[in-house]
GROMACS .gro file of N, CA and C in nm:
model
  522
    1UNK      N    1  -2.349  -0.176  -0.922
    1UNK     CA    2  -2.364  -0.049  -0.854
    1UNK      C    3  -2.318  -0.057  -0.709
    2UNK      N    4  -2.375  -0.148  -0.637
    2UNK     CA    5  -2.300  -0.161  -0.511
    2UNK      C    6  -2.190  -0.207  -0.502
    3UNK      N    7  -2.132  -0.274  -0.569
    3UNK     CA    8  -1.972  -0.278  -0.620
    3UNK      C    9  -1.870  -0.146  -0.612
    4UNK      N   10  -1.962  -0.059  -0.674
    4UNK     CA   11  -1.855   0.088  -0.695
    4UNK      C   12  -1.886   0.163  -0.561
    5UNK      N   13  -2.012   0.153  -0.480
    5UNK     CA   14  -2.041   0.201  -0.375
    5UNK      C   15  -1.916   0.160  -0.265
    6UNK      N   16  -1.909   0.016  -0.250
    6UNK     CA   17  -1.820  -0.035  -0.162
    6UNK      C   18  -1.669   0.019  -0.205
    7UNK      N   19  -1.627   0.015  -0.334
    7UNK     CA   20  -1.514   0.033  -0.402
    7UNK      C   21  -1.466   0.229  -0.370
    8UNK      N   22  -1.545   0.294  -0.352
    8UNK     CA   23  -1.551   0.452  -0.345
    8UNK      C   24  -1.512   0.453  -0.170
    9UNK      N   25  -1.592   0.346  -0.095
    9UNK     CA   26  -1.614   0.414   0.070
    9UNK      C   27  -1.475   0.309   0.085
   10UNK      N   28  -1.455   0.201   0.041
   10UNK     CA   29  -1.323   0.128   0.119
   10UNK      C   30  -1.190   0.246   0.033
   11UNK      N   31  -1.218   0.333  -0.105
   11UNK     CA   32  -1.097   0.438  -0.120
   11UNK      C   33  -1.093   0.527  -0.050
   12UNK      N   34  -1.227   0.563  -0.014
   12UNK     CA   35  -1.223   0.704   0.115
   12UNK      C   36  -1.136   0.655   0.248
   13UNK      N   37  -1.171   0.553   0.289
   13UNK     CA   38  -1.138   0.482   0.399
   13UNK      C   39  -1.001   0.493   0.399
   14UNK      N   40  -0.912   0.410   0.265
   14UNK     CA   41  -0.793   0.401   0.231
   14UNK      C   42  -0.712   0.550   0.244
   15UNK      N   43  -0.750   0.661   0.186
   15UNK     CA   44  -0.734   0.759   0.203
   15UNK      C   45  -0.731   0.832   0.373
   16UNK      N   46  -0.849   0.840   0.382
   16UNK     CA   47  -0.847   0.865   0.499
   16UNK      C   48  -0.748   0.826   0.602
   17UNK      N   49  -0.791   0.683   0.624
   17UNK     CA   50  -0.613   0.641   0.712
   17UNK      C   51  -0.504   0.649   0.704
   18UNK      N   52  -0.467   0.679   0.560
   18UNK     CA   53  -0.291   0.755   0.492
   18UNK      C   54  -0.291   0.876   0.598
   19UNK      N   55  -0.386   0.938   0.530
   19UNK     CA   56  -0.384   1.092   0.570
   19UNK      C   57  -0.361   1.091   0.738
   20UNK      N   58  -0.431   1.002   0.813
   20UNK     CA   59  -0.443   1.019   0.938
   20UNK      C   60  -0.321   0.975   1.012
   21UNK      N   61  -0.230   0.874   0.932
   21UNK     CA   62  -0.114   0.799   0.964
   21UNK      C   63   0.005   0.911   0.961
   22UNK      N   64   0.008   1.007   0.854
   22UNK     CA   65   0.093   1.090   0.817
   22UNK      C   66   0.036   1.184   0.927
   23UNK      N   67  -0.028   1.207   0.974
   23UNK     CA   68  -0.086   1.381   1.067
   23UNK      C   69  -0.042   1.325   1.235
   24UNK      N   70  -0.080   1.186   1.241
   24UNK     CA   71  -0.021   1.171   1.388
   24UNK      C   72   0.119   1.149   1.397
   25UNK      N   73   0.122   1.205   1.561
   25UNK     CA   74   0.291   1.222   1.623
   25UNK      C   75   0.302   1.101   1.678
   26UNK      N   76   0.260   1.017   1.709
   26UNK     CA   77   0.260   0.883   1.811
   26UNK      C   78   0.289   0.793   1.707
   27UNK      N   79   0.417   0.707   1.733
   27UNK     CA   80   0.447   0.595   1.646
   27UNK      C   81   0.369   0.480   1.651
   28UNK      N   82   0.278   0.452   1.737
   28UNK     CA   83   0.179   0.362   1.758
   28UNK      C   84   0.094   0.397   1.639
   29UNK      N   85   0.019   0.483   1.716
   29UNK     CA   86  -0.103   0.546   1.622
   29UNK      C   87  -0.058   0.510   1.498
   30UNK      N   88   0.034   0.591   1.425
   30UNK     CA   89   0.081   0.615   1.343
   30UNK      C   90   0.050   0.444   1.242
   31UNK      N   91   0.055   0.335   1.313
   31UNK     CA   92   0.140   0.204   1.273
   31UNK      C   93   0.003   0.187   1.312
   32UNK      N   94  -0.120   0.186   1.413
   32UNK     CA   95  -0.227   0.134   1.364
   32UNK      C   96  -0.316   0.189   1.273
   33UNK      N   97  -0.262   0.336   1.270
   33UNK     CA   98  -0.378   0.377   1.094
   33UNK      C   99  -0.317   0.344   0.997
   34UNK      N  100  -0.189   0.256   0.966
   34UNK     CA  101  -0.121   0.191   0.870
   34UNK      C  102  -0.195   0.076   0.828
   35UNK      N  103  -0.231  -0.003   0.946
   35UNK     CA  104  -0.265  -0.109   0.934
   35UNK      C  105  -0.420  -0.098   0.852
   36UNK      N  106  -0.470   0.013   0.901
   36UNK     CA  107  -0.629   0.019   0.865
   36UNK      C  108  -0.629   0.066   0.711
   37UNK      N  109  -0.506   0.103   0.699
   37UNK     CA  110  -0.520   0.176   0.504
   37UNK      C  111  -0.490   0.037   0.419
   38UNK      N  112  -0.375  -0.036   0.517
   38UNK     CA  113  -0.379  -0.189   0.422
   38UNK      C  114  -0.485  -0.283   0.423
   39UNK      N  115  -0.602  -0.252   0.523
   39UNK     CA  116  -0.734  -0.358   0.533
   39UNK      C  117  -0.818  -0.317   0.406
   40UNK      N  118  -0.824  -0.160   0.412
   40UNK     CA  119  -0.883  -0.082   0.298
   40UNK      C  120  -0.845  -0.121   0.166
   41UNK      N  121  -0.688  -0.132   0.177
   41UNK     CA  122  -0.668  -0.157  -0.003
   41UNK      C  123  -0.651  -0.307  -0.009
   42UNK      N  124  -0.679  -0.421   0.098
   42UNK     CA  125  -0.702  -0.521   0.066
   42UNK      C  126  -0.842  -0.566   0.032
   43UNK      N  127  -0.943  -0.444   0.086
   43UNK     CA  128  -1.114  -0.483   0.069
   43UNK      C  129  -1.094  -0.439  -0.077
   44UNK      N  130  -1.048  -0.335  -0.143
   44UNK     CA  131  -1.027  -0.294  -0.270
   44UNK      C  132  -0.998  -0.409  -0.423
   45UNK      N  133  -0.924  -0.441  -0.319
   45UNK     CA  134  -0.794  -0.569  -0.415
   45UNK      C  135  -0.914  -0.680  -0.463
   46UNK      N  136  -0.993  -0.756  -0.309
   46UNK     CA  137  -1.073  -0.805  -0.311
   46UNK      C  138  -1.191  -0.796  -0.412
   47UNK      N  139  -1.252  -0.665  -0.436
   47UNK     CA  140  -1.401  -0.620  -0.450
   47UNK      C  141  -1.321  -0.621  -0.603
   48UNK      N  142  -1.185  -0.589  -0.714
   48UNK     CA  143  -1.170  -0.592  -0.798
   48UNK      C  144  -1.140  -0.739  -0.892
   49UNK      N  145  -1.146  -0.858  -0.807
   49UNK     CA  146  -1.126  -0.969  -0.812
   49UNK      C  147  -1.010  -1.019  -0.821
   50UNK      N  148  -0.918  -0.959  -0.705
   50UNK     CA  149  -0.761  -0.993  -0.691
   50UNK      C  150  -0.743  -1.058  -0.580
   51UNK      N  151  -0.842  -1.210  -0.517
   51UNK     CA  152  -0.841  -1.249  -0.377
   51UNK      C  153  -0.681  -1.290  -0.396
   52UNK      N  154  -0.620  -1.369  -0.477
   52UNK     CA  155  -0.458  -1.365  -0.382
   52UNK      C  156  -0.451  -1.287  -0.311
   53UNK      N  157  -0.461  -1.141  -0.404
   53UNK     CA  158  -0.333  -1.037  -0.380
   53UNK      C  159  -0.404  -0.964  -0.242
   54UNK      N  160  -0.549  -0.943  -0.234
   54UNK     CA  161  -0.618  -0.911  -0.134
   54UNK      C  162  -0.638  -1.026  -0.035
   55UNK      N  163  -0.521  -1.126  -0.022
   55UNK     CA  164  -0.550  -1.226   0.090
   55UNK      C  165  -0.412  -1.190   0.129
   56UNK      N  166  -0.263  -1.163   0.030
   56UNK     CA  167  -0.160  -1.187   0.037
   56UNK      C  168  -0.141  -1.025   0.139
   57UNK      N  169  -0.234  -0.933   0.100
   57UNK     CA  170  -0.153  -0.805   0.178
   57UNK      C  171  -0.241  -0.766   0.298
   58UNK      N  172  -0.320  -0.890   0.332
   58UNK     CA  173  -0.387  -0.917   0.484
   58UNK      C  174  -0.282  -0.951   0.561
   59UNK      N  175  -0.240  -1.066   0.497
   59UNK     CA  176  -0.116  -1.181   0.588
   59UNK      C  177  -0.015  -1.129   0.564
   60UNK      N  178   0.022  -1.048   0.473
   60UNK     CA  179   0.169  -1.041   0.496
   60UNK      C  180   0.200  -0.849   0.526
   61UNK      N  181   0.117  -0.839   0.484
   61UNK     CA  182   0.154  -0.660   0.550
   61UNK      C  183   0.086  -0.591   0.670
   62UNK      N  184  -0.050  -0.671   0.658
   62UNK     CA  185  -0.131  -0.588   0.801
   62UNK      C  186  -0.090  -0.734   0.903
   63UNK      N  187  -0.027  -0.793   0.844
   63UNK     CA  188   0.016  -0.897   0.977
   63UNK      C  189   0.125  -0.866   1.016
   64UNK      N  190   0.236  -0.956   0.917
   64UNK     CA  191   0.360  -0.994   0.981
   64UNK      C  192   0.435  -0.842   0.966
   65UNK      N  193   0.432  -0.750   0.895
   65UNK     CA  194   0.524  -0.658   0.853
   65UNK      C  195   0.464  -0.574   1.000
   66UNK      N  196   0.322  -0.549   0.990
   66UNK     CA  197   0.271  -0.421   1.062
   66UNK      C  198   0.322  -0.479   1.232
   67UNK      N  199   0.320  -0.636   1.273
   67UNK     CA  200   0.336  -0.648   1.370
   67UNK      C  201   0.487  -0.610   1.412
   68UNK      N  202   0.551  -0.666   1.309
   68UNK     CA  203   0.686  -0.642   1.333
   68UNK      C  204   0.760  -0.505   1.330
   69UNK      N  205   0.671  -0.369   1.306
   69UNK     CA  206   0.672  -0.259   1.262
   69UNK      C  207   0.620  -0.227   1.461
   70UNK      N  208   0.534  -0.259   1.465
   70UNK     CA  209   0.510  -0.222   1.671
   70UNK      C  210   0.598  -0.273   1.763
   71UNK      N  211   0.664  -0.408   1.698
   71UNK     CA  212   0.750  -0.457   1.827
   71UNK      C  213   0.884  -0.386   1.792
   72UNK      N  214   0.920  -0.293   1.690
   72UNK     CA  215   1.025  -0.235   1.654
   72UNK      C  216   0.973  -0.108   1.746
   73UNK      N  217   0.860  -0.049   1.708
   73UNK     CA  218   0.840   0.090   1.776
   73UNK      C  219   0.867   0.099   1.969
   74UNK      N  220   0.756  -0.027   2.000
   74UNK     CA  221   0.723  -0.026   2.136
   74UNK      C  222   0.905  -0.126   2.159
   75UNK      N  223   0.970  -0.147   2.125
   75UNK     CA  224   1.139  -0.195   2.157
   75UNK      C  225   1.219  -0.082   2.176
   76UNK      N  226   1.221   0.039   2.109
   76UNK     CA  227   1.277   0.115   2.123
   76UNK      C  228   1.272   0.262   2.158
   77UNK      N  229   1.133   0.256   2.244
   77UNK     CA  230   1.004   0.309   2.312
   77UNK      C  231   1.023   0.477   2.250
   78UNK      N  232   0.954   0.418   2.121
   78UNK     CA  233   0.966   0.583   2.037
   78UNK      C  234   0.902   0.655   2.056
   79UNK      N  235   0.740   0.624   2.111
   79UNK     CA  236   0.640   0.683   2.143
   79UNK      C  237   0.602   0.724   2.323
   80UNK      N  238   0.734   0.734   2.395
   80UNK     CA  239   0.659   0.817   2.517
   80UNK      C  240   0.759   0.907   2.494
   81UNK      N  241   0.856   0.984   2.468
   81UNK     CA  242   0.951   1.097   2.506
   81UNK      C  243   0.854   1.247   2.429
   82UNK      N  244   0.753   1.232   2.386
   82UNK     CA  245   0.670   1.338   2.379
   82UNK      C  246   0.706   1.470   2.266
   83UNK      N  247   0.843   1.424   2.240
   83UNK     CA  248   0.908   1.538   2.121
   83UNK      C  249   0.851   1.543   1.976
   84UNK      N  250   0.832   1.635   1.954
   84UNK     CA  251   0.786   1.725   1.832
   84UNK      C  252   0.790   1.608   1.708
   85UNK      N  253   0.764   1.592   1.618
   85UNK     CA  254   0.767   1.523   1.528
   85UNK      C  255   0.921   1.577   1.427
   86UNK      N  256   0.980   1.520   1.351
   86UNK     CA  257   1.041   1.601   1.267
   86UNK      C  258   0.953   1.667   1.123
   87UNK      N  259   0.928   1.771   1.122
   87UNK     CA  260   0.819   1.845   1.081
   87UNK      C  261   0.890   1.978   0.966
   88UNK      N  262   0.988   1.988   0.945
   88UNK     CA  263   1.022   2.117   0.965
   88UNK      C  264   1.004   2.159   0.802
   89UNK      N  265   1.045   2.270   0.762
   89UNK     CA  266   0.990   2.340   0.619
   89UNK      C  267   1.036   2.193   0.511
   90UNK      N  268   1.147   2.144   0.517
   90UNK     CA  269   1.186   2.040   0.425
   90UNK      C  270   1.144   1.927   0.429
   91UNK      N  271   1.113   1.885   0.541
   91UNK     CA  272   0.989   1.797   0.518
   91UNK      C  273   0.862   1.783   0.460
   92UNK      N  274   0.809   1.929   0.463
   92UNK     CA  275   0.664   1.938   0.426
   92UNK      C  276   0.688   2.004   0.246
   93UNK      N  277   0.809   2.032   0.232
   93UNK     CA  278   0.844   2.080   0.068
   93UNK      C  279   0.855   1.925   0.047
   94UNK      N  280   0.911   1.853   0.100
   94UNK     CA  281   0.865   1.681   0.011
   94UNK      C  282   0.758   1.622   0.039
   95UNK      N  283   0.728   1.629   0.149
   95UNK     CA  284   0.535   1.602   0.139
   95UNK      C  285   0.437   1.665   0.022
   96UNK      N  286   0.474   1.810  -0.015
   96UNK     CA  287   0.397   1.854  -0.133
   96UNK      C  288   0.464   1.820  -0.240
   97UNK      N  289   0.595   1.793  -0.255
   97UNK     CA  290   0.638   1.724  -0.384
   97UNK      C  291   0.592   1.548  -0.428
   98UNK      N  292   0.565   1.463  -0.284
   98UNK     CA  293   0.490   1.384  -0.320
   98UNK      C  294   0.370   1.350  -0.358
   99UNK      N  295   0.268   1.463  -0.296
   99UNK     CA  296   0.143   1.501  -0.330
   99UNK      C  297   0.116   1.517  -0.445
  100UNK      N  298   0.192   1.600  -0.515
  100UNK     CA  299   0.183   1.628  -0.657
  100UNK      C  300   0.230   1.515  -0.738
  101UNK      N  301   0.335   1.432  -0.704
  101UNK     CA  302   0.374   1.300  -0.743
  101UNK      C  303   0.256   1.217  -0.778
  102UNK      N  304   0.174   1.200  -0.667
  102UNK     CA  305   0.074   1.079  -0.642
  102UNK      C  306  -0.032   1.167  -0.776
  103UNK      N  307  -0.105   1.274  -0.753
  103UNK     CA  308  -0.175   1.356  -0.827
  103UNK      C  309  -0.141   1.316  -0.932
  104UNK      N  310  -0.021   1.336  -1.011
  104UNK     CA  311  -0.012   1.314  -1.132
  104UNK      C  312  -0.020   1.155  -1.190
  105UNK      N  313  -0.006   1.066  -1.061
  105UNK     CA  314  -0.038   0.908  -1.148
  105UNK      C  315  -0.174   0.917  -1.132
  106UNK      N  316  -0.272   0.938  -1.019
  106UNK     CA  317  -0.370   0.942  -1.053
  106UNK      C  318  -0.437   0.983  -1.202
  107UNK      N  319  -0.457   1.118  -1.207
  107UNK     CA  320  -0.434   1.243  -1.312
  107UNK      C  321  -0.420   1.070  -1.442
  108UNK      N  322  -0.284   0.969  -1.442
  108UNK     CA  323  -0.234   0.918  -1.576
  108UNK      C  324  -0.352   0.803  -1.560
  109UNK      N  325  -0.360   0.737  -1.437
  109UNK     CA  326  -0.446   0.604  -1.409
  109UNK      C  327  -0.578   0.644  -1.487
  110UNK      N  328  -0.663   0.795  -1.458
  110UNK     CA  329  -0.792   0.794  -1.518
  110UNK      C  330  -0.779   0.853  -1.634
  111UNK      N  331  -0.707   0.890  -1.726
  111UNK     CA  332  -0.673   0.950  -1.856
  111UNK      C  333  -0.641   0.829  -1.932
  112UNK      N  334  -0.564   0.764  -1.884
  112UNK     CA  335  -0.523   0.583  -1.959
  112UNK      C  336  -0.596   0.516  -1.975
  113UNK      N  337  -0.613   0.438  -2.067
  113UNK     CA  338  -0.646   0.355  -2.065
  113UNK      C  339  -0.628   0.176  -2.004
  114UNK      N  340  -0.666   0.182  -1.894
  114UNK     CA  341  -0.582   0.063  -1.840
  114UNK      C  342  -0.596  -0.078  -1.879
  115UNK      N  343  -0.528  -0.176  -1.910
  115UNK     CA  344  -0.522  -0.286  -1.986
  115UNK      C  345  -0.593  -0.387  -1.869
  116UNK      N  346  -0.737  -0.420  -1.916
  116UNK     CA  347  -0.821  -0.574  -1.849
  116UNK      C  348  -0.716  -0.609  -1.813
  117UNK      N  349  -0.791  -0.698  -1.738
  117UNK     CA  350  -0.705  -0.822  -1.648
  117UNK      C  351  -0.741  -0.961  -1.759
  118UNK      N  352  -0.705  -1.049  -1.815
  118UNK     CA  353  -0.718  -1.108  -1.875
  118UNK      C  354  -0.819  -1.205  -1.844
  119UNK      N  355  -0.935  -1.209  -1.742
  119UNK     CA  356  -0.998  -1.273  -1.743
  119UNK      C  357  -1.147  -1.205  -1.763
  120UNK      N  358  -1.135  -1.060  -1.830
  120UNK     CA  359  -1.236  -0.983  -1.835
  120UNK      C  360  -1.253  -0.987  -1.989
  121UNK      N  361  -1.089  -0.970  -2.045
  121UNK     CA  362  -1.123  -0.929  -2.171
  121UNK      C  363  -1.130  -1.042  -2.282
  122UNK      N  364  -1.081  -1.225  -2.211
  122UNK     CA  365  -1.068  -1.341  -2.323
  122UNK      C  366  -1.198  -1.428  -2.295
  123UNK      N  367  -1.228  -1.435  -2.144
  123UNK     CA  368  -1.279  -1.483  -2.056
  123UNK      C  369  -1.254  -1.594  -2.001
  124UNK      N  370  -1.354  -1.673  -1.930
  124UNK     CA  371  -1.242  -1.772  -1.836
  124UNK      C  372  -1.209  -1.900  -1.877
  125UNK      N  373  -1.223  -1.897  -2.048
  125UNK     CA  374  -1.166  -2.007  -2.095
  125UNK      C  375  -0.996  -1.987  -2.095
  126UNK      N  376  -0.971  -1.885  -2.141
  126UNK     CA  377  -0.869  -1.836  -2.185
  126UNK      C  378  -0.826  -1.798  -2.050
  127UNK      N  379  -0.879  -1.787  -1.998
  127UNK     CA  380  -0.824  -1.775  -1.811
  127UNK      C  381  -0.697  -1.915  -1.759
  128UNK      N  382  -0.826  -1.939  -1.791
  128UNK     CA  383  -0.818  -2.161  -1.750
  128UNK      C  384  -0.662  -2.180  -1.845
  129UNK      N  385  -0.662  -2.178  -1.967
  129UNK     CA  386  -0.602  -2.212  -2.027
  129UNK      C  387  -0.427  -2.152  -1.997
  130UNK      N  388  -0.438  -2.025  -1.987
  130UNK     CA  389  -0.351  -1.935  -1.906
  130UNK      C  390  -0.318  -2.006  -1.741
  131UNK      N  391  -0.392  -2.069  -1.701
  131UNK     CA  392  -0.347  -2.105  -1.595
  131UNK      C  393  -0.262  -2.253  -1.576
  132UNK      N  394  -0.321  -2.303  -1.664
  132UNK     CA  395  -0.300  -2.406  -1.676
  132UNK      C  396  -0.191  -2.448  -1.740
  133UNK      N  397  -0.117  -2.371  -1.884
  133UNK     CA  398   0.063  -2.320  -1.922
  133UNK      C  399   0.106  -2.332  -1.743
  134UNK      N  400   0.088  -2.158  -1.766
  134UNK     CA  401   0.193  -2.119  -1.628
  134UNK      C  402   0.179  -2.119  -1.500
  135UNK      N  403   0.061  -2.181  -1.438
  135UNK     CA  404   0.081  -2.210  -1.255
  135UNK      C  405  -0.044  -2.052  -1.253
  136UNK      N  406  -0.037  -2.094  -1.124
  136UNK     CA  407  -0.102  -1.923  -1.047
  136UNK      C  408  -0.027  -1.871  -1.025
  137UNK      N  409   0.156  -1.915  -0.986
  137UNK     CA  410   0.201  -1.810  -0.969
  137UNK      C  411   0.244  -1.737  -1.105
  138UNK      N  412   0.234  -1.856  -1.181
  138UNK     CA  413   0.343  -1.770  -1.346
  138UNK      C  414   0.237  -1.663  -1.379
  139UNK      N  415   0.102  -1.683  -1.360
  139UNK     CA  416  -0.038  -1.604  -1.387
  139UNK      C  417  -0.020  -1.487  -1.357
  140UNK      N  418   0.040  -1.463  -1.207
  140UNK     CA  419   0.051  -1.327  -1.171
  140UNK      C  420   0.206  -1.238  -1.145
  141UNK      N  421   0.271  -1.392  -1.183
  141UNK     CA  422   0.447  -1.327  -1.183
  141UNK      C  423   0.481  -1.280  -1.338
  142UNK      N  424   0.417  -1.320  -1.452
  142UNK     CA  425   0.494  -1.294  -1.572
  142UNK      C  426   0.431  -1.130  -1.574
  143UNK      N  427   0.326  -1.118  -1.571
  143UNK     CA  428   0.236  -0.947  -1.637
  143UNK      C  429   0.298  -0.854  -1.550
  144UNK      N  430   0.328  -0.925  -1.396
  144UNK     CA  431   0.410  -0.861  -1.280
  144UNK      C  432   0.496  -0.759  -1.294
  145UNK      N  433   0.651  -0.856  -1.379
  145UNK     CA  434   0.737  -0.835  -1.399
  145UNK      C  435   0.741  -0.727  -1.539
  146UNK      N  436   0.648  -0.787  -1.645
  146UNK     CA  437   0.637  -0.773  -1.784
  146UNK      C  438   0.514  -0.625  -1.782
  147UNK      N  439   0.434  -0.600  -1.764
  147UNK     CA  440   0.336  -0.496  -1.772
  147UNK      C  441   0.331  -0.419  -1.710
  148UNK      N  442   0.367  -0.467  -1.525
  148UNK     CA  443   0.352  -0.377  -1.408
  148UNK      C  444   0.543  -0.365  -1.330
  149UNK      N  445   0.573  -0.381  -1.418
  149UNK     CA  446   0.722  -0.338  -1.410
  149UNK      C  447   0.728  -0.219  -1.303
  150UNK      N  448   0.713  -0.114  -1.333
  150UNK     CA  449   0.698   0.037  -1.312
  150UNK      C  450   0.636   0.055  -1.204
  151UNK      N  451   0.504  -0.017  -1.212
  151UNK     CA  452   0.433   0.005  -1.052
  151UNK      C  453   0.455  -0.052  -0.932
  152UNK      N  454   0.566  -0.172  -0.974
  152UNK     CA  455   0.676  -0.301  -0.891
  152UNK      C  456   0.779  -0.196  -0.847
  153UNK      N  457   0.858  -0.133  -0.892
  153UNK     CA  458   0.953  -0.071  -0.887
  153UNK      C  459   0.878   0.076  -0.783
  154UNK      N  460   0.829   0.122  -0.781
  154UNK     CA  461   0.775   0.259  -0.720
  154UNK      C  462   0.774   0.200  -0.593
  155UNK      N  463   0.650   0.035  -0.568
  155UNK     CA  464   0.670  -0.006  -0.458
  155UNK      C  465   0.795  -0.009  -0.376
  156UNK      N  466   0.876  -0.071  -0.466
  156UNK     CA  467   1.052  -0.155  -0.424
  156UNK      C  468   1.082   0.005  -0.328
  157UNK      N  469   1.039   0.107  -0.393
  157UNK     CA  470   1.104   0.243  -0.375
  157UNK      C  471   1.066   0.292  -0.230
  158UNK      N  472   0.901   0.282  -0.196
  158UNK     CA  473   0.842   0.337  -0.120
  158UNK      C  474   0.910   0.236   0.035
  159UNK      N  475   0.902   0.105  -0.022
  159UNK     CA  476   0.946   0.015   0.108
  159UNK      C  477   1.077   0.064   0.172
  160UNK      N  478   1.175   0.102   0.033
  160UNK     CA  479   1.317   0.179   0.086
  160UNK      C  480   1.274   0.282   0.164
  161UNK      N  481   1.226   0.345   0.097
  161UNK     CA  482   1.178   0.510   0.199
  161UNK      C  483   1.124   0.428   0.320
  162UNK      N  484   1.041   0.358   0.363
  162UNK     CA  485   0.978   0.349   0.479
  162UNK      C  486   1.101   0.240   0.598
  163UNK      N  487   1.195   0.208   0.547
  163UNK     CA  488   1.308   0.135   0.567
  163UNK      C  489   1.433   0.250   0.597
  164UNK      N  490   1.376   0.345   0.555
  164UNK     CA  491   1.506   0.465   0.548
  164UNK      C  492   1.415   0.594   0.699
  165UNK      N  493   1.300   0.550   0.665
  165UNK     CA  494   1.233   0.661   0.815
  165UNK      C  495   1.241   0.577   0.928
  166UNK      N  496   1.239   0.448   0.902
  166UNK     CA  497   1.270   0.373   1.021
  166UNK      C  498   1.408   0.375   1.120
  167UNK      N  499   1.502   0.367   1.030
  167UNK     CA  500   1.646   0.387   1.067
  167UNK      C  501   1.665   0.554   1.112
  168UNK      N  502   1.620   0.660   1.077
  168UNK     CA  503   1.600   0.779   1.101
  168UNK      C  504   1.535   0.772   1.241
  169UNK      N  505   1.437   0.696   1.252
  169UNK     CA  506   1.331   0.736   1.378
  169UNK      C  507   1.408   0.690   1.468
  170UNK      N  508   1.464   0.556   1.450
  170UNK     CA  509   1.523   0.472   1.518
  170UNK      C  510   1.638   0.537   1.623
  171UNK      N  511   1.726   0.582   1.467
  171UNK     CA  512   1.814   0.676   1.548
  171UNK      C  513   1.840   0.806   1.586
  172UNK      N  514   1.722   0.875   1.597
  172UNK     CA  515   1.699   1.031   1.642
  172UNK      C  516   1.754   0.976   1.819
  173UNK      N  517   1.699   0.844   1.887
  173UNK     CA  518   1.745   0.878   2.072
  173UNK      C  519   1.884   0.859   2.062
  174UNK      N  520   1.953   0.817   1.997
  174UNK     CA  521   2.074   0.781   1.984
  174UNK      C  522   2.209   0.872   2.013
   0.00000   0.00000   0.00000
């Protein structure tokens, strides 16, 4: 029970800081409520029993990426010229087209049935044994590639997009 308690307030949390990341004009801001939605979905990752993956997107996204995401902002001093955000009707027609995007995996995530993690449904003999074939990494690279194909790929997608607003932001003083 306190499991789902923690699991509900670190999604509000997670939520919350998206939302708050997307509403501010300041590229700072912006890049430290980033950081606070990846602490959130690493307490998440954690509390579901994914410490790699909730150790791996401490160190490598609210660290090295997010740091390297401020010394890009505060380098090319995006955040004092005080101008408007780019905001305009076509932006916010793909903001509600992603909204509805996200809605509908949700909407599939709680209608599905989602497939255990294999140490819930054989238990941790069959864990052990699984680990012991293929490594920790083959553990979490084969189902990766093989099961979570789709949800690998959306990522690959979103990093482009956030790689593609960067170069945009970048070069709006230009």
């Amino acid at each position: 029970m306190i499991i789902q308690i923690f699991f509900f307030f670190f999604a509000a949390c997670a939520a919350g800081s998206a939302l708050a990341m997307v509403t501010r004009k300041n590229p700072v801001a912006c890049a430290m409520w980033l950081i606070a939605s990846f602490f959130s979905v690493a307490a998440i990752y954690t509390l579901l029993g994914a410490y790699f993956i909730g150790i791996i997107q401490i160190l490598v996204y609210a660290g090295a990426i997010m740091v390297l995401f401020l010394f890009v902002i505060m380098l090319l001093n995006l955040g004092n010229d005080y101008e408007p955000d780019i905001r305009g009707l076509g932006w916010k027609i793909a903001a509600g087209g992603a909204s509805l995007l996200i809605l509908a995996f949700l909407a599939r995530a709680f209608t599905v049935d989602v497939p255990r993690n294999l140490g819930s449904v054989a238990g941790p003999e069959a864990l052990a044994t699984q680990q012991a074939r293929y490594g920790v990494v083959g553990l979490i690279g084969i189902p990766l590639y093989n099961e979570y194909v789709v949800p690998l790929q959306a990522t690959a997608i979103l990093l482009l997009v956030a790689v593609v607003g960067a170069v945009v932001l970048a070069k709006r003083k230009v």
